[in-house]
Amino acid sequence: MKDKGLLIVFTGASGVGKGTIMKKLLELDKTCKLSVSATTRQPRPGEIDGREYFFLTKEEFEKEISNDGFFEYAKYCDNYYGTPKSAVEKMLNEGFNVFLEIEVQGGLQVMEKYPECISIFVLPPSMEELEKRLRGRATETEEVINKRLNAALTEINFAEKYSYSVVNDDVDTAVKEILDIISKNR
Ligand code: 5GP
């Protein structure tokens, strides 16, 4: 039987580049997998149901909450986001290192429930740079961008609760740092 994989809580402000880091990391290390979350937000152009997220209605999401289907879930900027429980447990049991790309409230829930997890907080080089990246993405309205920037300011206060923090100035360097963290804990 394979050893159980590591569970990695991967948090950072919207726009900080978590998605880009994850994409490179998954290409480089085939022992790592990203958990696909469920959300009630609308898909962005190019996002596919079941690949980036499982896109659910509020009613469907709340039904899953009452069925105890989530490992963790939270409300972030007016939408629900949650990690489906069964998929994560299956991947861990198969020996994969599973990344949960989730915001702070969910991250803290996982640390409480699963203290052996590894937690990594991704920081922007500066708040100005974060705002530039978030605006540069041009997928959100001004109102949503402002909500996300406010959320980022609150979230950064929780970075110290995480076991590691990584500054995403250069993506390749950030990926290397994260791979080092994983091999150190394996
Ligand atoms: P976005 O709408 O930009 O895809 O995600 C918004 C925020 O929700 C990001 O910080 C993202 O990491 C977080 N998020 C995505 N999936 C989950 C999840 O399953 N649970 C929690 N708690 N947060 C999530």
mmCIF file of C-alpha atoms and ligand atoms in Angstrom:
data_model
loop_
_atom_site.group_PDB
_atom_site.id
_atom_site.type_symbol
_atom_site.label_atom_id
_atom_site.label_comp_id
_atom_site.label_asym_id
_atom_site.label_seq_id
_atom_site.Cartn_x
_atom_site.Cartn_y
_atom_site.Cartn_z
ATOM 1 C CA MET A 1 0.000 0.000 0.000
ATOM 2 C CA LYS A 2 1.199 3.506 -0.792
ATOM 3 C CA ASP A 3 1.943 6.008 1.964
ATOM 4 C CA LYS A 4 -0.646 8.728 2.318
ATOM 5 C CA GLY A 5 0.221 11.960 0.492
ATOM 6 C CA LEU A 6 0.670 15.385 2.044
ATOM 7 C CA LEU A 7 -2.213 17.803 2.318
ATOM 8 C CA ILE A 8 -1.110 21.313 1.416
ATOM 9 C CA VAL A 9 -3.163 24.401 2.175
ATOM 10 C CA PHE A 10 -2.219 26.967 -0.457
ATOM 11 C CA THR A 11 -3.515 30.465 0.205
ATOM 12 C CA GLY A 12 -2.874 33.950 -1.131
ATOM 13 C CA ALA A 13 -4.750 37.037 -2.227
ATOM 14 C CA SER A 14 -6.788 37.035 -5.402
ATOM 15 C CA GLY A 15 -4.455 38.076 -8.221
ATOM 16 C CA VAL A 16 -1.242 37.053 -6.447
ATOM 17 C CA GLY A 17 -0.553 34.361 -9.056
ATOM 18 C CA LYS A 18 -1.542 31.146 -7.252
ATOM 19 C CA GLY A 19 -3.004 29.716 -10.452
ATOM 20 C CA THR A 20 0.167 30.323 -12.485
ATOM 21 C CA ILE A 21 2.344 28.834 -9.742
ATOM 22 C CA MET A 22 0.108 25.755 -9.488
ATOM 23 C CA LYS A 23 0.100 25.174 -13.237
ATOM 24 C CA LYS A 24 3.915 25.102 -13.387
ATOM 25 C CA LEU A 25 4.230 23.053 -10.240
ATOM 26 C CA LEU A 26 1.807 20.364 -11.457
ATOM 27 C CA GLU A 27 3.779 20.089 -14.695
ATOM 28 C CA LEU A 28 7.046 19.628 -12.792
ATOM 29 C CA ASP A 29 5.933 17.258 -10.033
ATOM 30 C CA LYS A 30 3.531 14.460 -10.952
ATOM 31 C CA THR A 31 3.114 13.410 -7.319
ATOM 32 C CA CYS A 32 1.135 16.630 -6.769
ATOM 33 C CA LYS A 33 -2.536 17.165 -7.555
ATOM 34 C CA LEU A 34 -4.825 20.145 -7.198
ATOM 35 C CA SER A 35 -8.216 19.628 -5.616
ATOM 36 C CA VAL A 36 -11.074 20.962 -7.767
ATOM 37 C CA SER A 37 -13.357 23.104 -5.614
ATOM 38 C CA ALA A 38 -17.033 23.865 -5.902
ATOM 39 C CA THR A 39 -18.227 27.466 -6.131
ATOM 40 C CA THR A 40 -21.363 29.498 -6.668
ATOM 41 C CA ARG A 41 -19.573 32.252 -8.600
ATOM 42 C CA GLN A 42 -20.074 32.576 -12.335
ATOM 43 C CA PRO A 43 -17.496 30.903 -14.609
ATOM 44 C CA ARG A 44 -14.921 33.254 -16.144
ATOM 45 C CA PRO A 45 -14.419 33.059 -19.910
ATOM 46 C CA GLY A 46 -12.543 29.833 -20.675
ATOM 47 C CA GLU A 47 -13.352 28.117 -17.385
ATOM 48 C CA ILE A 48 -14.894 24.677 -17.706
ATOM 49 C CA ASP A 49 -17.233 22.996 -15.222
ATOM 50 C CA GLY A 50 -15.366 20.173 -13.482
ATOM 51 C CA ARG A 51 -11.925 21.477 -14.518
ATOM 52 C CA GLU A 52 -11.397 24.864 -12.814
ATOM 53 C CA TYR A 53 -14.395 24.445 -10.517
ATOM 54 C CA PHE A 54 -17.650 22.591 -10.119
ATOM 55 C CA PHE A 55 -20.046 25.474 -10.712
ATOM 56 C CA LEU A 56 -23.083 25.062 -8.461
ATOM 57 C CA THR A 57 -26.162 27.130 -7.701
ATOM 58 C CA LYS A 58 -26.544 28.459 -4.169
ATOM 59 C CA GLU A 59 -29.236 25.818 -3.539
ATOM 60 C CA GLU A 60 -27.016 22.976 -4.788
ATOM 61 C CA PHE A 61 -24.112 24.218 -2.672
ATOM 62 C CA GLU A 62 -26.251 24.483 0.459
ATOM 63 C CA LYS A 63 -27.585 20.968 -0.116
ATOM 64 C CA GLU A 64 -23.983 19.698 -0.246
ATOM 65 C CA ILE A 65 -23.259 21.542 3.025
ATOM 66 C CA SER A 66 -26.157 19.762 4.715
ATOM 67 C CA ASN A 67 -24.965 16.420 3.278
ATOM 68 C CA ASP A 68 -21.593 17.074 4.959
ATOM 69 C CA GLY A 69 -19.972 16.889 1.538
ATOM 70 C CA PHE A 70 -17.280 19.518 2.119
ATOM 71 C CA PHE A 71 -13.899 19.134 3.745
ATOM 72 C CA GLU A 72 -14.084 22.894 4.334
ATOM 73 C CA TYR A 73 -16.081 25.738 2.839
ATOM 74 C CA ALA A 74 -16.358 29.500 3.200
ATOM 75 C CA LYS A 75 -18.107 32.543 1.832
ATOM 76 C CA TYR A 76 -15.740 34.872 -0.011
ATOM 77 C CA CYS A 77 -16.869 38.131 -1.677
ATOM 78 C CA ASP A 78 -20.561 37.037 -1.717
ATOM 79 C CA ASN A 79 -20.015 33.516 -3.098
ATOM 80 C CA TYR A 80 -19.560 30.093 -1.567
ATOM 81 C CA TYR A 81 -16.381 28.107 -2.198
ATOM 82 C CA GLY A 82 -15.752 24.599 -0.880
ATOM 83 C CA THR A 83 -13.493 21.564 -1.115
ATOM 84 C CA PRO A 84 -15.356 18.337 -1.942
ATOM 85 C CA LYS A 85 -14.453 15.847 0.782
ATOM 86 C CA SER A 86 -14.438 12.492 -1.014
ATOM 87 C CA ALA A 87 -12.117 13.493 -3.878
ATOM 88 C CA VAL A 88 -9.462 14.852 -1.506
ATOM 89 C CA GLU A 89 -9.511 11.761 0.690
ATOM 90 C CA LYS A 90 -9.233 9.501 -2.363
ATOM 91 C CA MET A 91 -6.186 11.357 -3.773
ATOM 92 C CA LEU A 92 -4.433 11.386 -0.376
ATOM 93 C CA ASN A 93 -5.021 7.650 0.042
ATOM 94 C CA GLU A 94 -3.580 7.061 -3.425
ATOM 95 C CA GLY A 95 -0.372 8.741 -2.207
ATOM 96 C CA PHE A 96 -0.709 12.065 -4.040
ATOM 97 C CA ASN A 97 0.295 15.349 -2.442
ATOM 98 C CA VAL A 98 -2.912 17.334 -2.628
ATOM 99 C CA PHE A 99 -3.005 21.118 -2.920
ATOM 100 C CA LEU A 100 -6.046 23.011 -1.677
ATOM 101 C CA GLU A 101 -5.974 26.423 -3.341
ATOM 102 C CA ILE A 102 -8.291 28.116 -0.856
ATOM 103 C CA GLU A 103 -8.813 31.404 0.930
ATOM 104 C CA VAL A 104 -7.947 32.110 4.570
ATOM 105 C CA GLN A 105 -11.146 31.081 6.397
ATOM 106 C CA GLY A 106 -11.079 27.673 4.712
ATOM 107 C CA GLY A 107 -7.330 27.411 5.285
ATOM 108 C CA LEU A 108 -7.766 27.902 9.023
ATOM 109 C CA GLN A 109 -10.548 25.273 9.104
ATOM 110 C CA VAL A 110 -8.244 22.734 7.432
ATOM 111 C CA MET A 111 -5.343 23.504 9.808
ATOM 112 C CA GLU A 112 -7.670 22.851 12.733
ATOM 113 C CA LYS A 113 -9.155 19.627 11.352
ATOM 114 C CA TYR A 114 -5.965 18.259 9.833
ATOM 115 C CA PRO A 115 -3.043 19.567 11.930
ATOM 116 C CA GLU A 116 -0.517 17.479 10.004
ATOM 117 C CA CYS A 117 -1.203 19.532 6.854
ATOM 118 C CA ILE A 118 1.399 21.888 5.409
ATOM 119 C CA SER A 119 0.284 25.478 4.990
ATOM 120 C CA ILE A 120 1.774 27.893 2.489
ATOM 121 C CA PHE A 121 0.802 31.543 2.123
ATOM 122 C CA VAL A 122 1.697 33.313 -1.118
ATOM 123 C CA LEU A 123 2.465 37.016 -0.733
ATOM 124 C CA PRO A 124 2.637 39.671 -3.463
ATOM 125 C CA PRO A 125 5.876 41.677 -3.747
ATOM 126 C CA SER A 126 3.749 44.717 -2.744
ATOM 127 C CA MET A 127 0.091 45.765 -2.545
ATOM 128 C CA GLU A 128 0.619 48.064 -5.558
ATOM 129 C CA GLU A 129 1.807 45.102 -7.599
ATOM 130 C CA LEU A 130 -1.168 43.018 -6.423
ATOM 131 C CA GLU A 131 -3.604 45.718 -7.549
ATOM 132 C CA LYS A 132 -1.833 45.957 -10.904
ATOM 133 C CA ARG A 133 -2.088 42.184 -11.429
ATOM 134 C CA LEU A 134 -5.731 42.043 -10.381
ATOM 135 C CA ARG A 135 -6.659 44.899 -12.722
ATOM 136 C CA GLY A 136 -4.484 43.492 -15.505
ATOM 137 C CA ARG A 137 -6.507 40.281 -15.469
ATOM 138 C CA ALA A 138 -9.557 42.331 -16.563
ATOM 139 C CA THR A 139 -12.019 39.570 -15.693
ATOM 140 C CA GLU A 140 -13.774 41.360 -12.835
ATOM 141 C CA THR A 141 -15.862 44.494 -12.464
ATOM 142 C CA GLU A 142 -14.509 47.489 -10.537
ATOM 143 C CA GLU A 143 -16.793 46.601 -7.619
ATOM 144 C CA VAL A 144 -15.491 43.027 -7.463
ATOM 145 C CA ILE A 145 -11.845 44.187 -7.778
ATOM 146 C CA ASN A 146 -12.305 46.540 -4.816
ATOM 147 C CA LYS A 147 -13.934 43.797 -2.732
ATOM 148 C CA ARG A 148 -11.053 41.456 -3.551
ATOM 149 C CA LEU A 149 -8.425 44.086 -2.671
ATOM 150 C CA ASN A 150 -10.138 44.645 0.677
ATOM 151 C CA ALA A 151 -10.259 40.893 1.257
ATOM 152 C CA ALA A 152 -6.525 40.720 0.444
ATOM 153 C CA LEU A 153 -5.709 43.287 3.140
ATOM 154 C CA THR A 154 -7.618 41.245 5.717
ATOM 155 C CA GLU A 155 -6.174 37.928 4.517
ATOM 156 C CA ILE A 156 -2.542 39.054 4.718
ATOM 157 C CA ASN A 157 -2.987 39.481 8.486
ATOM 158 C CA PHE A 158 -3.357 35.706 8.714
ATOM 159 C CA ALA A 159 -0.146 34.890 6.855
ATOM 160 C CA GLU A 160 1.680 34.339 10.143
ATOM 161 C CA LYS A 161 -0.686 31.452 10.997
ATOM 162 C CA TYR A 162 0.732 29.539 8.030
ATOM 163 C CA SER A 163 3.840 27.412 8.378
ATOM 164 C CA TYR A 164 5.477 28.890 5.265
ATOM 165 C CA SER A 165 5.195 32.079 3.249
ATOM 166 C CA VAL A 166 6.463 32.526 -0.274
ATOM 167 C CA VAL A 167 6.742 35.875 -2.087
ATOM 168 C CA ASN A 168 5.632 35.608 -5.703
ATOM 169 C CA ASP A 169 8.014 38.086 -7.314
ATOM 170 C CA ASP A 170 9.301 35.613 -9.877
ATOM 171 C CA VAL A 171 7.097 32.578 -10.640
ATOM 172 C CA ASP A 172 9.935 30.090 -11.222
ATOM 173 C CA THR A 173 11.582 31.013 -7.924
ATOM 174 C CA ALA A 174 8.246 30.677 -6.086
ATOM 175 C CA VAL A 175 7.650 27.239 -7.666
ATOM 176 C CA LYS A 176 11.131 26.098 -6.668
ATOM 177 C CA GLU A 177 10.616 27.246 -3.084
ATOM 178 C CA ILE A 178 7.334 25.322 -2.876
ATOM 179 C CA LEU A 179 8.867 22.159 -4.351
ATOM 180 C CA ASP A 180 11.620 22.429 -1.736
ATOM 181 C CA ILE A 181 9.029 22.716 1.035
ATOM 182 C CA ILE A 182 7.299 19.570 -0.237
ATOM 183 C CA SER A 183 10.444 17.490 -0.502
ATOM 184 C CA LYS A 184 11.521 18.602 2.967
ATOM 185 C CA ASN A 185 8.211 17.381 4.424
ATOM 186 C CA ARG A 186 7.831 14.192 2.422
HETATM 187 P P1 5GP B 1 -11.618 32.907 -7.554
HETATM 188 O O1 5GP B 1 -13.019 33.411 -7.618
HETATM 189 O O2 5GP B 1 -10.611 33.976 -7.871
HETATM 190 O O3 5GP B 1 -11.410 31.663 -8.373
HETATM 191 O O4 5GP B 1 -11.346 32.477 -6.044
HETATM 192 C C1 5GP B 1 -11.553 33.377 -5.003
HETATM 193 C C2 5GP B 1 -10.892 32.873 -3.737
HETATM 194 O O5 5GP B 1 -11.527 31.671 -3.305
HETATM 195 C C3 5GP B 1 -9.409 32.534 -3.917
HETATM 196 O O6 5GP B 1 -8.681 33.009 -2.811
HETATM 197 C C4 5GP B 1 -9.420 31.028 -3.962
HETATM 198 O O7 5GP B 1 -8.196 30.480 -3.511
HETATM 199 C C5 5GP B 1 -10.535 30.722 -2.992
HETATM 200 N N1 5GP B 1 -11.088 29.365 -3.132
HETATM 201 C C6 5GP B 1 -11.156 28.595 -4.244
HETATM 202 N N2 5GP B 1 -11.670 27.399 -3.960
HETATM 203 C C7 5GP B 1 -11.914 27.385 -2.624
HETATM 204 C C8 5GP B 1 -12.430 26.396 -1.729
HETATM 205 O O8 5GP B 1 -12.751 25.278 -2.068
HETATM 206 N N3 5GP B 1 -12.560 26.774 -0.422
HETATM 207 C C9 5GP B 1 -12.194 28.013 0.039
HETATM 208 N N4 5GP B 1 -12.336 28.253 1.323
HETATM 209 N N5 5GP B 1 -11.692 28.951 -0.785
HETATM 210 C C10 5GP B 1 -11.551 28.647 -2.097
#
